[in-house]
Short mmCIF file of C-alpha atoms and ligand atoms in Angstrom, two decimals:
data_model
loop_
_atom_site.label_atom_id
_atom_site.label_comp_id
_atom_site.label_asym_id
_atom_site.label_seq_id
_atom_site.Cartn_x
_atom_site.Cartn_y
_atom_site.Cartn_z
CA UNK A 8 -150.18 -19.74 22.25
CA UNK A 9 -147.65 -18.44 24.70
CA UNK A 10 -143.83 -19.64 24.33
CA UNK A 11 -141.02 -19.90 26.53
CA UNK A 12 -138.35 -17.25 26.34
CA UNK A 13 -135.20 -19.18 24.43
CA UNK A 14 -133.05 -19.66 27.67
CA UNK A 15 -135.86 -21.14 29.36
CA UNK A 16 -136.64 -23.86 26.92
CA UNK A 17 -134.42 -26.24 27.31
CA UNK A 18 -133.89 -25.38 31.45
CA UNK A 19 -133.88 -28.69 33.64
CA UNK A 20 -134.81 -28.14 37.21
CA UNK A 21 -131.70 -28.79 39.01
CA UNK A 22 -131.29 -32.23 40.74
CA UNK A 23 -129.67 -32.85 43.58
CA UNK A 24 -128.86 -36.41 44.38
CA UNK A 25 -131.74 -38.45 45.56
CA UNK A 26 -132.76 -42.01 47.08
CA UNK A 27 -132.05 -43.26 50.24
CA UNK A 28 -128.14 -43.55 50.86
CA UNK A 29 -126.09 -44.89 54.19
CA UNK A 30 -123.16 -42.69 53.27
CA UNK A 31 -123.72 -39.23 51.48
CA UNK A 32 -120.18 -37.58 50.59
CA UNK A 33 -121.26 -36.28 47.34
CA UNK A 34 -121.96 -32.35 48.08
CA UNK A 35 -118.74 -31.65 50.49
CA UNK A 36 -121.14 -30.80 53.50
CA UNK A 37 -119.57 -30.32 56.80
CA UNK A 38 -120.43 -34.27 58.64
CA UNK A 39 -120.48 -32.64 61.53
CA UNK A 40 -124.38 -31.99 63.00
CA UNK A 41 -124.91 -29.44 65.08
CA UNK A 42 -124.45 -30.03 68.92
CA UNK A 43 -127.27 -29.72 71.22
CA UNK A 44 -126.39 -27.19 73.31
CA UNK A 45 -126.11 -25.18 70.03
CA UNK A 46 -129.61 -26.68 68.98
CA UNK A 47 -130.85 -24.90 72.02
CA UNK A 48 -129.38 -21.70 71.56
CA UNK A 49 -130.50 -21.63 67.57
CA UNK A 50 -134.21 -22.33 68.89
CA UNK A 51 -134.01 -19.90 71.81
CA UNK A 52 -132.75 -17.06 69.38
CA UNK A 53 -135.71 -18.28 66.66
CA UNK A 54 -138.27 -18.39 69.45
CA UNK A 55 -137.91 -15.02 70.39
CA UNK A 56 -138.61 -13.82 66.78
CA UNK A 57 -141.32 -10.89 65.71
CA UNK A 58 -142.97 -12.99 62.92
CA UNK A 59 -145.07 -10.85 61.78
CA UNK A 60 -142.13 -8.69 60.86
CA UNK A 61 -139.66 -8.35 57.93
CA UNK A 62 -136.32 -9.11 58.31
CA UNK A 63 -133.51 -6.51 58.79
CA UNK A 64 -133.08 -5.81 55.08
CA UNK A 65 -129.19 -4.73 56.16
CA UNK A 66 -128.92 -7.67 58.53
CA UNK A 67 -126.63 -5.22 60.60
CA UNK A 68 -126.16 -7.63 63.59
CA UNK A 69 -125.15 -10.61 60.95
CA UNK A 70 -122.75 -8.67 59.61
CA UNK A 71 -121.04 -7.20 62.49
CA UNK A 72 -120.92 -11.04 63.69
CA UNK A 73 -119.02 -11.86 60.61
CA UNK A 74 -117.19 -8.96 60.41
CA UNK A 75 -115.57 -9.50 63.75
CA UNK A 76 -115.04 -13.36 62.76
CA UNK A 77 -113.57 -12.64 60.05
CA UNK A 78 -111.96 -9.26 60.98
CA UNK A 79 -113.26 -6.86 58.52
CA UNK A 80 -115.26 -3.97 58.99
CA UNK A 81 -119.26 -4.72 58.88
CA UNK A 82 -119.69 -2.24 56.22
CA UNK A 83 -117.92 -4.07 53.40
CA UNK A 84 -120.22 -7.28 54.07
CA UNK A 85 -123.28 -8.03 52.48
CA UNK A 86 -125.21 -11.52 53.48
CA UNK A 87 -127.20 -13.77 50.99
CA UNK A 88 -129.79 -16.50 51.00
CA UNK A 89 -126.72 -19.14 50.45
CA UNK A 90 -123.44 -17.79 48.71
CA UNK A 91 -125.24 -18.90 45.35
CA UNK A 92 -127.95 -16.11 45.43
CA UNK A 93 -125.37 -13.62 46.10
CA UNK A 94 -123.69 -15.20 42.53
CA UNK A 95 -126.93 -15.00 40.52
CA UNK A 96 -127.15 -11.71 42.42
CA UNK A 97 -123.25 -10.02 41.15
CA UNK A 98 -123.76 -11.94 37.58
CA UNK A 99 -127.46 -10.11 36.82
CA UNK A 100 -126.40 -6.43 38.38
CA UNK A 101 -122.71 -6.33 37.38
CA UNK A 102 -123.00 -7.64 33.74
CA UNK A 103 -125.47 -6.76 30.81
CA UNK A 104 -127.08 -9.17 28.09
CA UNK A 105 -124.72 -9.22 25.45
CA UNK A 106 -121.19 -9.06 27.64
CA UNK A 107 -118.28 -11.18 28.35
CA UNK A 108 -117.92 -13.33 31.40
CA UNK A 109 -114.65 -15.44 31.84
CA UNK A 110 -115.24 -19.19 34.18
CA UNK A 111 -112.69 -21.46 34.54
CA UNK A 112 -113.18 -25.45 33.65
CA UNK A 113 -113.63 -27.65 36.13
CA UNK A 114 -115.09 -25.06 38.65
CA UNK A 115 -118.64 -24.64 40.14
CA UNK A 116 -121.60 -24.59 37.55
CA UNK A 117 -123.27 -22.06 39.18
CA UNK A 118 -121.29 -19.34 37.67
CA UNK A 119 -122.38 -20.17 34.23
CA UNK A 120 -125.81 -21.07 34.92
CA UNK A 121 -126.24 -18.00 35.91
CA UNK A 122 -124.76 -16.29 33.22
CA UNK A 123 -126.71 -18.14 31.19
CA UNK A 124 -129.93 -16.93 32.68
CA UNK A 125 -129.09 -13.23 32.17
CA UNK A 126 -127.66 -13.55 28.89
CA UNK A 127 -124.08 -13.05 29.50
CA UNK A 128 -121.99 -14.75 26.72
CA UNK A 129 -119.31 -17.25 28.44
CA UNK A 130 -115.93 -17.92 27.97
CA UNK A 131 -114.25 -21.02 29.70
CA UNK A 132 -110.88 -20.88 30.20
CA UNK A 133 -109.79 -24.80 30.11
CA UNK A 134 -106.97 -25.19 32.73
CA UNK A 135 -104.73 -27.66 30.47
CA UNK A 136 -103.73 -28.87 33.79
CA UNK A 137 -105.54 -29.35 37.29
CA UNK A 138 -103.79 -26.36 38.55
CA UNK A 139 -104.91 -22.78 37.74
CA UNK A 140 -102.08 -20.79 35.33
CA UNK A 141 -102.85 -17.40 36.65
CA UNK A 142 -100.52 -15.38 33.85
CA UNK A 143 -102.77 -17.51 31.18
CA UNK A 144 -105.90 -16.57 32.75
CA UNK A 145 -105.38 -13.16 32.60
CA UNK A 146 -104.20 -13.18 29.29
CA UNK A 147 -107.69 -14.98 28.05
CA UNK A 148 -109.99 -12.43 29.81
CA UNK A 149 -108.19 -9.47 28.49
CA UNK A 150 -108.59 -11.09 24.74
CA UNK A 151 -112.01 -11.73 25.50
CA UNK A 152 -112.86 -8.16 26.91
CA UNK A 153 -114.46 -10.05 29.59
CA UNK A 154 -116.11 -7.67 32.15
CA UNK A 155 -116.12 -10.11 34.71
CA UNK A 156 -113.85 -13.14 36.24
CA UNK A 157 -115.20 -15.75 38.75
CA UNK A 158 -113.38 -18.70 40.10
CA UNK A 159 -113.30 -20.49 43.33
CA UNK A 160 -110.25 -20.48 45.39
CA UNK A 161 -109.84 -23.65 46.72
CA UNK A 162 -111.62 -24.79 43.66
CA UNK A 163 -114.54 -26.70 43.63
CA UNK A 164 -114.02 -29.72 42.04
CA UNK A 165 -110.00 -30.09 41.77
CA UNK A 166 -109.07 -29.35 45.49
CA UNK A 167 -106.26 -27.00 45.12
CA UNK A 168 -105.71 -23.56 46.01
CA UNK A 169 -104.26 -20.94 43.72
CA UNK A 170 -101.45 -18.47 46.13
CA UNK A 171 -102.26 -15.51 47.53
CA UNK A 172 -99.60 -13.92 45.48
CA UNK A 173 -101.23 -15.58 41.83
CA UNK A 174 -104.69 -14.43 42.77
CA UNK A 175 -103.85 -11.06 43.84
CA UNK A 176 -102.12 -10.53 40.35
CA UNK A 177 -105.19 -11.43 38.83
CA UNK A 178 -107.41 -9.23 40.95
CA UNK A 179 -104.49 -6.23 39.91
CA UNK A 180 -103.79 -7.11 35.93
CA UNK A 181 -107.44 -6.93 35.39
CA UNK A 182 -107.89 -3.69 37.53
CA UNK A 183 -111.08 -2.55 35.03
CA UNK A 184 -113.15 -5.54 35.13
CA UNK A 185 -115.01 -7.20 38.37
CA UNK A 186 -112.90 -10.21 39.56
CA UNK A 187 -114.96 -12.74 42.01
CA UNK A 188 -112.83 -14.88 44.30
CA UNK A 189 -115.33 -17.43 45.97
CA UNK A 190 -113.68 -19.10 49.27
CA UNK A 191 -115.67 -21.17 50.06
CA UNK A 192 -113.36 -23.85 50.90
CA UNK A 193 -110.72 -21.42 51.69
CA UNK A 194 -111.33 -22.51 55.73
CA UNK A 195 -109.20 -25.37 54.86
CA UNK A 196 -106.41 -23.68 53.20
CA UNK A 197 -104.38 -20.75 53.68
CA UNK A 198 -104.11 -17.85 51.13
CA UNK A 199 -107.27 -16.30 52.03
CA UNK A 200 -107.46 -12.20 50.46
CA UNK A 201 -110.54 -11.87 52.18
CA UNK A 202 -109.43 -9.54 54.46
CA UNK A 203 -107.32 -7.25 51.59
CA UNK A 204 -110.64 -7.59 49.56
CA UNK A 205 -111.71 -4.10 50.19
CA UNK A 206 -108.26 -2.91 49.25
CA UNK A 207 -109.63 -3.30 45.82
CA UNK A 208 -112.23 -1.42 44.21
CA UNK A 209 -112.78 -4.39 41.51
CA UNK A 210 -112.90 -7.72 43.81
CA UNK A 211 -115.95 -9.44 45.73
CA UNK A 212 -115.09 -12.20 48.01
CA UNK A 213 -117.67 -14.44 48.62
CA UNK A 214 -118.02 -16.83 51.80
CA UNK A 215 -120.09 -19.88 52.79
CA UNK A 216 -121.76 -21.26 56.07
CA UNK A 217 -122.16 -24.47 54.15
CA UNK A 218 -119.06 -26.07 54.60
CA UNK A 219 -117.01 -25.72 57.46
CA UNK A 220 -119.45 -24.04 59.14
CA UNK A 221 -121.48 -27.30 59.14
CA UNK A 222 -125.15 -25.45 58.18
CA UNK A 223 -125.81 -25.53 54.25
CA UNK A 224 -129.41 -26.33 55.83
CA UNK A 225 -129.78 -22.32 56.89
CA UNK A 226 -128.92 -20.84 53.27
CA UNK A 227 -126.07 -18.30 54.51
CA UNK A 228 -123.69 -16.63 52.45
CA UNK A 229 -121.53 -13.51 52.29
CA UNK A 230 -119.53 -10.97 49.86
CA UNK A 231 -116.82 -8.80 51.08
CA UNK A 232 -115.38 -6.19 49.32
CA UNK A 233 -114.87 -2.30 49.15
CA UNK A 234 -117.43 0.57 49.95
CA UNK A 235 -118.27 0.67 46.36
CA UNK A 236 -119.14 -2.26 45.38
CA UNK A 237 -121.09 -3.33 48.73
CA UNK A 238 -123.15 -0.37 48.40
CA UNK A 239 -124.14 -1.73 44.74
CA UNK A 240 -124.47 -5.19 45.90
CA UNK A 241 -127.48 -3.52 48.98
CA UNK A 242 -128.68 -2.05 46.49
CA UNK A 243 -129.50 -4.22 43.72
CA UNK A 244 -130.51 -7.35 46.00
CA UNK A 245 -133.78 -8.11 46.94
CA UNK A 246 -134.74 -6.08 50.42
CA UNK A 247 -135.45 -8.97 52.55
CA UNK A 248 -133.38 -11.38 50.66
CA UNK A 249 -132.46 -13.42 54.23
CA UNK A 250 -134.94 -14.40 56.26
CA UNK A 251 -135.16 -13.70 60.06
CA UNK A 252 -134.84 -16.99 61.05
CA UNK A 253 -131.63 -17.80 58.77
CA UNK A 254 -130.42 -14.31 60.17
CA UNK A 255 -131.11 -15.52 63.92
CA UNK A 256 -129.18 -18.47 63.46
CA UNK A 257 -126.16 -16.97 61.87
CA UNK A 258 -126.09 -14.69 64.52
CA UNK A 259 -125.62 -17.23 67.06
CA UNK A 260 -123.39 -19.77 64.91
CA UNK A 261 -120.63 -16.71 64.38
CA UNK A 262 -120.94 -15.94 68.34
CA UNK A 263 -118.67 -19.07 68.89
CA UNK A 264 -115.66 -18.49 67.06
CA UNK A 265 -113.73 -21.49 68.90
CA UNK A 266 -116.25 -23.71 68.04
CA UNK A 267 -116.28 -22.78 64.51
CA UNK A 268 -112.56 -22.68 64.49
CA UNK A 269 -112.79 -26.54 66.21
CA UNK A 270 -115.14 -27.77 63.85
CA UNK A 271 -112.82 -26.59 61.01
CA UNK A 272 -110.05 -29.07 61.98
CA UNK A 273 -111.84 -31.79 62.47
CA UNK A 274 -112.54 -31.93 59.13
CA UNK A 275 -108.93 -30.89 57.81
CA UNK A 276 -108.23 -34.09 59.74
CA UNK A 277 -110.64 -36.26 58.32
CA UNK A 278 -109.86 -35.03 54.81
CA UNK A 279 -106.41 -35.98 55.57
CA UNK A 280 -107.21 -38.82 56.62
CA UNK A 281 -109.07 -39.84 53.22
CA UNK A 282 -106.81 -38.36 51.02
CA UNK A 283 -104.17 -40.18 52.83
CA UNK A 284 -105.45 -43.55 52.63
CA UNK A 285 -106.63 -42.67 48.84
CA UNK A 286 -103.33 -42.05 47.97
CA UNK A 287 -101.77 -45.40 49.70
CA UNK A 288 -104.43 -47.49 48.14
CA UNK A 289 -103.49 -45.82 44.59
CA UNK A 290 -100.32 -47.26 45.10
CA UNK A 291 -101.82 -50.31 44.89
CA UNK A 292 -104.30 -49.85 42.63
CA UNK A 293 -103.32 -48.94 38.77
CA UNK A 294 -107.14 -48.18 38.17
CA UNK A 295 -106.29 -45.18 40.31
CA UNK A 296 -104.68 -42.76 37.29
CA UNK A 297 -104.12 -39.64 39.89
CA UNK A 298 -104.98 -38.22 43.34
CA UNK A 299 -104.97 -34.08 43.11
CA UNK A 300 -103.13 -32.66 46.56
CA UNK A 301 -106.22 -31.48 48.62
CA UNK A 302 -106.68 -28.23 50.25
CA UNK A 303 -110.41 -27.91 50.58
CA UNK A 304 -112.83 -30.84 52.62
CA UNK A 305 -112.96 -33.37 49.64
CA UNK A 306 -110.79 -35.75 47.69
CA UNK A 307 -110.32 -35.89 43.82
CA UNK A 308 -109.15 -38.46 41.91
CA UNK A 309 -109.00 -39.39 38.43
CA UNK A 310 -109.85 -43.36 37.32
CA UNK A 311 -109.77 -45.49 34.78
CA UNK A 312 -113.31 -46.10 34.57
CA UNK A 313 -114.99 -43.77 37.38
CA UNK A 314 -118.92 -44.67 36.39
CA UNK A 315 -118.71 -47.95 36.94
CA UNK A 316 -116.58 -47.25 40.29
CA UNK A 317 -119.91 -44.87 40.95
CA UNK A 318 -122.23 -47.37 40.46
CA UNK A 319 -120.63 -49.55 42.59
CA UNK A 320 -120.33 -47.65 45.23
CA UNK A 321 -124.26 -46.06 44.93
CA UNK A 322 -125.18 -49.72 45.25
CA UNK A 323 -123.29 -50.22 48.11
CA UNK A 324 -125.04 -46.94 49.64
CA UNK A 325 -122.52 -44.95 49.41
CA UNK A 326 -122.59 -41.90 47.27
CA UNK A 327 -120.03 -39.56 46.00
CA UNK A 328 -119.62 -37.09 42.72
CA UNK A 329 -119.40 -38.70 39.57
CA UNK A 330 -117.58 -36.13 37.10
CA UNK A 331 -115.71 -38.38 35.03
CA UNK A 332 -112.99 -39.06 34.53
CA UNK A 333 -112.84 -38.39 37.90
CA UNK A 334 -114.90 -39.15 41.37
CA UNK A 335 -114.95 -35.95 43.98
CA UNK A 336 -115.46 -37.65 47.52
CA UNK A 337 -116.12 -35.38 50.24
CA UNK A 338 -114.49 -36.20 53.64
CA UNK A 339 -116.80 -37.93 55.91
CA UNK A 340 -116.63 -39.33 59.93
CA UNK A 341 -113.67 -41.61 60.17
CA UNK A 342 -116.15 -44.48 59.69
CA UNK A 343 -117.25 -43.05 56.91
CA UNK A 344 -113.96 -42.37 55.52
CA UNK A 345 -112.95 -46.21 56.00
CA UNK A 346 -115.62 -47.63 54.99
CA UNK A 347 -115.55 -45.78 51.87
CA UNK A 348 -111.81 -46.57 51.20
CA UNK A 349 -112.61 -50.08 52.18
CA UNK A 350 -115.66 -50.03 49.56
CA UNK A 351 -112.91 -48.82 46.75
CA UNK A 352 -110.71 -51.35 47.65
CA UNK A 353 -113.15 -54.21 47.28
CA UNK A 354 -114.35 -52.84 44.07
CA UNK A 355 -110.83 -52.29 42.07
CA UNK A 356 -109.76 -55.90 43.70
C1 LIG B 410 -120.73 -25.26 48.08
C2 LIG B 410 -120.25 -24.08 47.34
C3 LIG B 410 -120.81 -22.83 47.56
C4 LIG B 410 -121.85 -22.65 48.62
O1 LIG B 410 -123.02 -22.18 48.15
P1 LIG B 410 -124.18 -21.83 49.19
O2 LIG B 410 -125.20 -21.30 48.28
O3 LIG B 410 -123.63 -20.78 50.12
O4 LIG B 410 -124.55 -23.06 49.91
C5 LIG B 410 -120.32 -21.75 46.86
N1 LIG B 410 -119.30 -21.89 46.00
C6 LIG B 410 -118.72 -23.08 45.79
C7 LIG B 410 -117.56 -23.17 44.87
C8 LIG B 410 -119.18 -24.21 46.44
O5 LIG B 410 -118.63 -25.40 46.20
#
């Protein structure tokens, strides 16, 4: 009779949210849709596809796009189906069964998922506090020999950024070990080291088109970093790991910088906006225990009793992330954004 290997057995498929809701601001996607006249230039560029040919395993074109975006040199960039192959990706070829990994709680549960799936014994650093203590991370991956460090800067769930300065000093105290800085929010925020990335030999930066970029739909993602490591990283992925298509569109999406650039403040804006009337109706509201300072596209805030502030909310068709104690609520349209507050209100009255 054949058996499942161990770290398969008890594996649930993972589940995104589901049923039919008026107002999704649960997964921090841009709410801005793609404009038609950049509708007709992704299927002009798709249209005029060999399909009957692999992809550009190098995705050269891609890469010089981002590059000059981003202003980097095309040869420390390596693209991914999504930002979260490109994790599963540095967590299977950079670590062995067996070793140390250091993630930070609350961050994104990718990073342990996937260490899970390759063997890769975890520690979690707890952050006592909402904000990251960069001297007392250090100090628990160097006790716990850990041969790599990931953690999302703006992190994904709190909102807040760690400074340029902190994250740097953790990148440089743990010089021997692979340090993974994943930006994804970092669009909203300032303290990007994306560009110093290739400075050092023991950093990956990793970058989304899910988020500000408004296209989770096309599965884009990107690591920066030095000659070394990107060489690795071509190496060990998959040859033809982003599909022509996905490729195609990227290429056009990064070919309109100002639009990018645009759609980025609108949503600084709008999260502004909802963190701003969060905060006033907190004020009000003692249900509302705390309101973290945002610097990524999403609001979180701590509750009294944030299920049953969920489930009121999913029955009034509007769904957000339920990680309690505390709700994560993605900045939507100002409609959206009111109607949410206004849904709150009505609910803690
Ligand atoms: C949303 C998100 C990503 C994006 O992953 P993709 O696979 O590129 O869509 C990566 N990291 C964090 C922390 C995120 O929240």
């Amino acid at each position: 009779m054949y058996e499942l290997p161990e770290k398969l057995k008890n594996l649930t498929p993972y589940v995104p949210v589901t049923g039919q809701y008026r107002i999704r601001l649960d997964a921090n996607e841009s709410y801005l849709t793609a404009p038609g006249w950049l509708r007709q230039e992704l299927a002009a560029a798709i249209e005029k596809l060999d399909f009957n040919r692999y992809p550009d395993p190098y995705t050269v074109e891609l890469c010089q796009k981002f590059a000059d975006f981003f202003d980097v040199l095309p040869s420390q960039v390596v693209a991914g189906n999504g930002s979260d192959e490109l994790i599963g990706l540095i967590v299977s070829s950079f670590t062995s069964t067996g070793e140390d990994m250091v993630v930070v709680n609350p961050d994104f549960s990718m990073y342990s998922f996937y260490a899970q799936m390759n063997g890769v014994r975890v520690h979690t650093f707890q952050k006592p506090e909402l904000a990251l203590d960069a001297d007392a991370l250090i100090a628990f991956a160097k006790e716990r020999a850990a041969k790599l460090v990931v953690l999302s800067n703006p992190c994904n769930p709190t909102s807040l950024a760690a400074s340029q300065a902190d994250v740097l000093k953790i990148v440089e105290e743990l010089s021997d070990r692979l340090v993974v800085i994943d930006e994804a929010y970092m669009d909203f925020a300032e303290g990007s080291i994306l560009r110093i990335a290739p400075r050092h030999d023991n950093l990956i930066v990793l970058k989304t088109c899910s988020k500000a970029f408004g296209m989770a739909a096309i599965r884009l993602g990107f690591a920066v970093a030095g000659t070394q490591i990107t060489l690795a990283l071509k190496a060990a992925k998959s040859p033809y790991n982003v599909n022509s298509m996905t490729q195609a569109a990227g290429c056009v999406l990064l070919s309109h910088p100002d639009y990018l650039r645009g759609c980025t403040e609108q949503i600084k804006t709008s999260r502004t906006e909802l963190y701003q009337k969060i905060l006033a109706l907190a004020k009000e509201k003692a249900e509302i225990l705390e309101v973290a300072d945002t610097c990524a596209n999403f609001v979180f805030l701590q509750m009294l009793d944030a299920r049953r502030v969920f489930d009121a909310l999913s029955a009034r068709g509007i769904i957000v992330r339920l990680m309690a104690p505390r709700l994560r609520i993605t900045a939507g349209t100002a409609e959206e954004n009111r109607e949410v507050v206004g849904a709150l209100r009505e609910i803690l009255d």
